[in-house]
Coordinates of C-alpha atoms in Angstrom, one line a residue:
M1 CA -0.1 -0.1 0.0
G2 CA 1.4 3.3 -1.0
Q3 CA 1.4 6.6 0.7
I4 CA 0.7 10.1 -0.5
R5 CA 3.0 12.9 0.8
P6 CA 4.3 16.3 0.0
L7 CA 7.0 16.6 -2.7
T8 CA 10.5 17.4 -1.6
A9 CA 13.6 18.6 -3.5
A10 CA 15.0 15.1 -3.4
D11 CA 12.0 13.7 -5.4
I12 CA 12.6 16.0 -8.5
T13 CA 14.7 13.5 -10.6
S14 CA 12.2 10.8 -10.0
V15 CA 9.3 13.1 -11.0
A16 CA 11.0 14.0 -14.1
G17 CA 11.5 10.4 -14.9
L18 CA 7.8 9.8 -14.3
F19 CA 7.1 12.8 -16.6
Q20 CA 9.2 11.3 -19.4
Y21 CA 7.3 8.0 -19.2
A22 CA 3.8 9.4 -18.7
F23 CA 3.9 12.0 -21.4
K24 CA 6.8 11.2 -23.8
R25 CA 6.6 7.4 -23.6
K26 CA 10.2 7.2 -22.9
E27 CA 12.0 5.0 -20.4
T28 CA 15.2 6.8 -20.6
A29 CA 16.7 9.3 -18.0
A30 CA 15.1 12.6 -18.0
P31 CA 17.2 15.5 -19.6
A32 CA 18.8 17.9 -17.1
A33 CA 16.7 20.9 -18.6
L34 CA 13.4 19.0 -17.5
V35 CA 14.7 18.3 -14.0
D36 CA 15.8 22.0 -13.6
C37 CA 12.4 23.1 -15.0
L38 CA 10.5 21.0 -12.5
R39 CA 12.6 22.3 -9.6
A40 CA 12.0 25.9 -10.7
V41 CA 8.3 25.5 -11.0
Y42 CA 7.5 23.2 -8.0
I43 CA 10.1 24.0 -5.5
D44 CA 11.7 27.5 -6.1
H45 CA 8.7 29.2 -7.7
P46 CA 7.0 32.2 -6.0
L47 CA 3.7 30.4 -6.0
A48 CA 5.2 27.4 -4.4
H49 CA 4.1 27.4 -0.7
E50 CA 4.5 24.8 2.0
S51 CA 0.8 25.1 3.0
L52 CA -0.1 23.7 -0.3
P53 CA 2.8 21.5 -1.7
P54 CA 2.6 19.4 -4.7
L55 CA 2.0 15.7 -3.8
V56 CA 3.6 12.4 -4.8
Y57 CA 2.4 8.8 -4.5
E58 CA 5.3 6.7 -3.2
G59 CA 4.6 2.9 -3.7
R60 CA 6.6 -0.3 -3.6
T61 CA 8.5 0.7 -6.6
G62 CA 9.4 4.3 -5.6
I63 CA 7.4 7.4 -6.8
S64 CA 4.6 6.4 -9.1
G65 CA 2.4 9.3 -9.0
F66 CA 2.4 13.1 -9.0
V67 CA 0.0 16.0 -8.9
G68 CA 1.1 19.6 -9.2
R69 CA -0.2 22.2 -6.8
H70 CA 0.5 25.9 -6.2
R71 CA -1.0 28.4 -3.9
L72 CA -3.2 31.1 -5.6
P73 CA -3.4 34.1 -3.1
M74 CA -6.7 35.8 -4.0
R75 CA -9.3 38.0 -2.4
I76 CA -13.1 37.8 -2.6
G77 CA -14.3 41.4 -2.2
D78 CA -11.9 42.7 0.6
R79 CA -11.5 39.3 2.2
P80 CA -8.3 37.4 1.5
V81 CA -8.6 33.8 0.6
N82 CA -6.3 31.1 -0.8
G83 CA -6.8 29.0 -3.8
A84 CA -5.0 25.7 -4.7
L85 CA -4.0 25.7 -8.5
I86 CA -4.2 22.1 -9.4
G87 CA -1.7 21.1 -12.3
T88 CA -0.4 18.0 -13.9
I89 CA -1.7 14.7 -12.7
M90 CA 0.4 11.7 -13.8
S91 CA 0.9 8.1 -12.7
D92 CA 3.1 5.1 -13.8
S93 CA 1.0 2.3 -15.1
R94 CA 4.1 -0.1 -14.5
A95 CA 3.7 0.2 -10.7
G96 CA 0.8 -2.3 -10.6
E97 CA -1.2 -0.1 -8.3
A98 CA -4.6 1.1 -9.2
M99 CA -6.4 4.4 -8.8
I100 CA -3.2 6.5 -8.1
G101 CA -4.4 9.4 -10.2
P102 CA -7.9 9.6 -8.4
K103 CA -6.2 9.2 -5.0
L104 CA -3.8 12.1 -5.7
L105 CA -6.5 14.3 -7.0
K106 CA -8.7 13.6 -3.9
A107 CA -5.8 14.4 -1.6
A108 CA -5.0 17.6 -3.6
L109 CA -8.6 18.8 -3.1
A110 CA -8.6 18.1 0.6
G111 CA -6.2 20.6 1.7
N112 CA -6.7 23.6 3.7
Q113 CA -7.5 25.9 0.7
D114 CA -10.8 28.0 0.2
F115 CA -11.1 26.7 -3.4
S116 CA -9.3 24.5 -5.9
F117 CA -9.0 25.5 -9.5
T118 CA -7.5 24.0 -12.7
D119 CA -7.8 25.3 -16.3
T120 CA -6.0 22.2 -17.9
A121 CA -8.5 19.5 -17.1
S122 CA -8.8 16.8 -19.7
D123 CA -12.1 15.1 -20.4
I124 CA -11.0 12.2 -18.1
S125 CA -9.9 14.7 -15.3
L126 CA -13.0 16.8 -15.6
A127 CA -15.2 13.6 -15.2
L128 CA -13.1 12.6 -12.2
G129 CA -13.2 16.1 -10.6
Q130 CA -17.0 16.1 -11.0
R131 CA -17.3 12.9 -9.0
L132 CA -15.1 14.5 -6.3
G133 CA -17.3 17.5 -6.0
C134 CA -15.8 19.9 -8.6
T135 CA -17.9 22.0 -10.9
G136 CA -17.0 22.6 -14.6
L137 CA -17.0 26.2 -15.8
P138 CA -18.3 26.2 -19.4
N139 CA -17.6 29.9 -20.1
H140 CA -14.1 29.5 -19.0
S141 CA -13.7 26.1 -20.9
L142 CA -14.1 27.2 -24.5
S143 CA -11.3 28.1 -26.9
F144 CA -12.0 30.9 -29.3
I145 CA -10.6 31.4 -32.9
R146 CA -10.7 34.2 -35.3
I147 CA -9.5 33.3 -38.7
I148 CA -7.3 35.9 -40.3
R149 CA -5.5 34.4 -43.3
P150 CA -7.4 31.3 -44.2
A151 CA -5.3 29.8 -46.9
Q152 CA -2.2 30.0 -44.7
W153 CA -4.1 28.8 -41.6
L154 CA -5.4 25.6 -43.5
A155 CA -1.9 25.0 -44.9
G156 CA -0.5 25.3 -41.4
E157 CA -3.0 23.0 -39.8
A158 CA -2.5 20.4 -42.7
S159 CA 1.3 20.5 -42.4
R160 CA 1.2 19.7 -38.6
R161 CA -0.4 16.3 -39.7
F162 CA 1.7 15.9 -42.9
R163 CA 4.9 17.9 -42.9
P164 CA 5.3 18.1 -46.7
L165 CA 2.2 20.0 -47.1
G166 CA 4.1 22.9 -45.6
L167 CA 5.4 23.5 -49.2
L168 CA 2.1 25.0 -50.0
R169 CA 2.5 27.9 -47.5
P170 CA 4.1 30.4 -49.9
F171 CA 1.3 29.9 -52.4
A172 CA -1.2 30.2 -49.4
A173 CA 0.5 33.5 -48.4
I174 CA -0.2 34.8 -52.1
T175 CA -3.8 33.7 -52.0
D176 CA -4.5 35.4 -48.6
E177 CA -2.9 38.7 -49.7
M178 CA -5.0 38.6 -52.9
L179 CA -8.1 38.0 -50.8
R180 CA -7.3 40.6 -48.4
A181 CA -6.7 43.1 -51.2
R182 CA -10.1 42.7 -52.5
M183 CA -12.0 42.9 -49.3
K184 CA -13.6 46.1 -48.3
P185 CA -12.1 47.5 -45.0
N186 CA -14.0 46.8 -41.8
R187 CA -16.2 44.2 -43.7
P188 CA -16.8 41.2 -41.4
R189 CA -16.0 37.8 -42.9
W190 CA -15.8 34.4 -41.2
L191 CA -12.8 33.2 -43.2
A192 CA -10.7 36.4 -43.5
Y193 CA -9.9 39.6 -41.7
A194 CA -10.2 42.8 -43.7
R195 CA -7.8 45.8 -43.1
K196 CA -9.2 48.5 -40.8
K197 CA -10.2 52.0 -41.9
P198 CA -8.2 54.8 -40.2
G199 CA -10.0 56.7 -37.6
K200 CA -10.3 56.9 -33.8
A201 CA -8.8 53.5 -33.3
A202 CA -7.4 52.3 -29.9
I203 CA -3.8 53.1 -29.3
I204 CA -1.7 50.1 -29.0
R205 CA 1.8 50.1 -27.3
D206 CA 4.2 47.3 -26.8
I207 CA 5.2 47.2 -22.9
D208 CA 7.4 45.3 -20.7
A209 CA 6.4 42.7 -18.0
G210 CA 6.6 45.2 -15.2
T211 CA 4.2 47.7 -16.9
F212 CA 2.0 44.7 -18.0
A213 CA 1.8 43.6 -14.2
E214 CA 0.7 47.2 -13.1
L215 CA -1.8 47.4 -15.8
M216 CA -3.3 43.9 -15.2
T217 CA -3.6 44.7 -11.3
E218 CA -5.4 47.9 -12.1
L219 CA -7.8 46.2 -14.4
S220 CA -8.5 43.3 -12.2
T221 CA -10.3 45.5 -9.7
R222 CA -13.5 44.9 -11.8
F223 CA -13.7 41.4 -10.4
T224 CA -15.0 40.3 -7.0
L225 CA -12.7 37.2 -7.0
R226 CA -9.3 38.4 -8.2
P227 CA -5.6 37.7 -7.4
R228 CA -3.7 39.5 -4.5
W229 CA -0.2 39.1 -5.9
S230 CA 2.4 41.7 -5.4
S231 CA 3.4 43.6 -8.6
T232 CA 6.8 41.8 -8.3
E233 CA 5.1 38.4 -8.1
L234 CA 2.9 39.3 -11.2
A235 CA 5.8 40.6 -13.2
I236 CA 7.7 37.3 -12.5
L237 CA 4.8 35.3 -13.8
A238 CA 4.3 37.6 -16.9
G239 CA 8.0 37.4 -17.6
Q240 CA 8.1 33.5 -17.4
A241 CA 4.9 33.4 -19.5
L242 CA 6.6 35.3 -22.4
H243 CA 9.0 32.4 -23.1
K244 CA 7.3 29.4 -24.9
Q245 CA 9.6 28.1 -27.4
D246 CA 7.0 25.9 -29.1
F247 CA 4.5 29.0 -29.5
G248 CA 7.0 31.7 -30.8
P249 CA 8.0 35.1 -29.4
G250 CA 5.8 36.8 -26.8
F251 CA 4.1 40.1 -27.3
M252 CA 2.8 42.3 -24.5
A253 CA 0.9 45.3 -25.3
S254 CA -1.4 48.0 -23.6
V255 CA -4.6 49.3 -25.2
S256 CA -5.7 53.0 -24.6
D257 CA -8.6 54.9 -26.1
H258 CA -8.3 57.9 -28.4
R259 CA -7.9 60.0 -25.5
G260 CA -4.8 58.0 -24.1
Q261 CA -6.7 56.4 -21.2
P262 CA -5.6 52.8 -20.7
V263 CA -8.5 50.4 -21.3
G264 CA -6.7 47.0 -21.7
C265 CA -3.7 44.9 -22.2
F266 CA -2.9 41.5 -23.7
L267 CA -0.2 38.9 -24.0
Y268 CA 0.1 36.4 -26.9
H269 CA 2.7 34.2 -28.7
L270 CA 3.2 34.1 -32.4
S271 CA 5.5 32.4 -34.8
K272 CA 5.1 34.4 -38.1
G273 CA 2.9 32.6 -40.4
S274 CA 1.0 30.6 -37.7
S275 CA -1.8 31.3 -35.1
A276 CA -1.3 33.8 -32.4
R277 CA -1.9 32.0 -29.0
V278 CA -3.5 34.5 -26.5
L279 CA -2.5 33.8 -22.9
Q280 CA -4.0 36.9 -21.2
M281 CA -6.5 39.6 -22.3
M282 CA -7.9 42.2 -19.9
A283 CA -10.4 44.9 -20.6
A284 CA -12.0 47.8 -18.6
P285 CA -15.9 47.8 -18.3
G286 CA -17.4 48.9 -21.6
S287 CA -14.1 48.4 -23.5
E288 CA -14.2 44.7 -24.1
G289 CA -14.9 45.0 -27.9
A290 CA -12.2 47.6 -28.4
V291 CA -9.6 45.4 -26.7
I292 CA -10.7 42.4 -28.7
D293 CA -10.4 44.4 -32.0
A294 CA -7.0 45.8 -30.9
L295 CA -5.7 42.3 -30.2
I296 CA -6.9 40.9 -33.5
G297 CA -5.5 43.8 -35.5
H298 CA -2.1 43.6 -33.6
A299 CA -1.7 40.0 -34.4
A300 CA -2.8 40.5 -37.9
D301 CA -0.3 43.2 -38.3
N302 CA 2.2 40.8 -37.1
G303 CA 1.4 38.2 -39.6
A304 CA -0.8 35.8 -37.7
T305 CA -2.9 33.4 -39.6
A306 CA -5.5 33.3 -36.8
V307 CA -5.9 34.3 -33.2
T308 CA -6.7 31.7 -30.6
G309 CA -7.2 31.7 -26.8
R310 CA -9.5 30.8 -23.8
T311 CA -12.8 32.4 -23.2
K312 CA -13.7 34.2 -20.0
P313 CA -17.5 35.0 -19.2
Y314 CA -17.1 38.9 -19.2
L315 CA -15.7 38.8 -22.7
M316 CA -18.3 36.5 -24.4
E317 CA -21.0 39.2 -25.2
A318 CA -18.3 41.4 -26.9
M319 CA -17.2 38.3 -29.0
L320 CA -20.6 38.2 -30.7
G321 CA -20.7 39.7 -34.1
R322 CA -16.8 39.5 -34.5
R323 CA -16.8 36.2 -36.5
I324 CA -15.3 34.4 -33.6
G325 CA -15.8 30.5 -33.4
F326 CA -15.6 28.3 -30.3
T327 CA -14.4 24.8 -29.5
N328 CA -13.5 22.9 -26.3
S329 CA -10.4 20.8 -25.8
V330 CA -9.5 21.2 -22.1
S331 CA -11.7 22.5 -19.4
S332 CA -11.6 24.8 -16.3
M333 CA -13.2 23.4 -13.0
I334 CA -13.4 24.7 -9.5
N335 CA -14.1 22.9 -6.1
T336 CA -15.2 25.2 -3.2
R337 CA -18.0 25.4 -0.5
D338 CA -17.5 29.0 0.2
P339 CA -20.8 30.8 -0.6
D340 CA -19.3 34.1 -1.6
I341 CA -17.0 32.3 -4.1
L342 CA -19.9 30.3 -5.3
A343 CA -22.0 33.5 -5.8
A344 CA -19.1 35.1 -7.7
I345 CA -18.7 32.2 -10.0
T346 CA -22.4 32.0 -10.8
R347 CA -22.2 35.7 -11.7
G348 CA -19.1 35.3 -13.9
D349 CA -17.4 37.8 -11.6
V350 CA -14.2 36.0 -11.3
M351 CA -10.7 36.5 -12.6
L352 CA -9.5 33.0 -13.6
N353 CA -7.6 31.4 -16.6
G354 CA -4.5 32.8 -18.3
L355 CA -2.0 33.9 -15.7
V356 CA -4.5 33.0 -12.9
G357 CA -4.1 29.3 -14.0
E358 CA -1.4 27.1 -15.2
Q359 CA -0.6 28.8 -18.6
W360 CA 2.4 30.8 -17.2
S361 CA 4.1 27.6 -16.4
P362 CA 7.4 26.7 -18.3
M363 CA 6.1 23.1 -18.5
I364 CA 3.6 24.4 -21.2
G365 CA 5.0 25.4 -24.5
N366 CA 8.7 24.3 -24.0
R367 CA 10.7 21.3 -25.1
F368 CA 13.4 19.6 -22.8
D369 CA 15.0 17.3 -25.3

């Protein structure tokens, strides 16, 4: 019979080996870069806290299970609360022990946190979480997509499955530019994005992680449930989130209205000729549509074929009429008995997903070969 206990620094090499087997299907020793990343994320990170440590399952053959966990310092109104960010769950099928994953998740939910949250739940994890009392968050669980250059987007998607089709990209680029040249400015199309007419457009400025953190903190005051990170902690998270080698360079920008008043910000990654992956988007009340338009325009100007990201309830209405489609691949879910948190969730008055989730993690979007 195994035991569940907190992760220690001495366990990192074993957890890295488990990661290799569970996600890479390799039984070779984990590369040093993966070991270093796991240590940085789960031992040395600002969100790592002894009150809510990651957990390992130690059985007869050693460590055969792991669940990531970080403390999310939040506030509900003026009251400080602590969330548990539940991350990667993995187990070793070779251990000969059943139900390791469910046991770890149950233990992770049973801590002293006011609520537990994840934004990376697979279908299996969501079903398991629901049996353990978690609630799925539909309006946080959709991925949105806005097509900008349809021929290049299709060529890119096809080449991911059959690499030689990437040879079609130059011809797709010519097709897209011909299409955009024929489109009237500002005309909404499902499978293309027209150039914008000049006018009283939003002012977009590229910014650094520190400025992004300050602006995000200011804009977060619209939510009842929101983070209570220091500016330094948030700047560290934002800086880490910029580096995703699989997703391309990171872009951070502020959005101001025509009077120069800040109304939003966004962070996305883009390799030229591919989709822009939005990690964080914030908007002041009443400016949601303007910030969405600024994001799409900024990505289009940088060569994006499409813009994709996760939804949030307060942005959903503004996405209507902007030729944005929705899918679901992974889900957000929450577990809490706090009536104030439950009420805020019901209203959609919460700041979750993006940086208030697992997407900042270097474990997502990087290679360790």
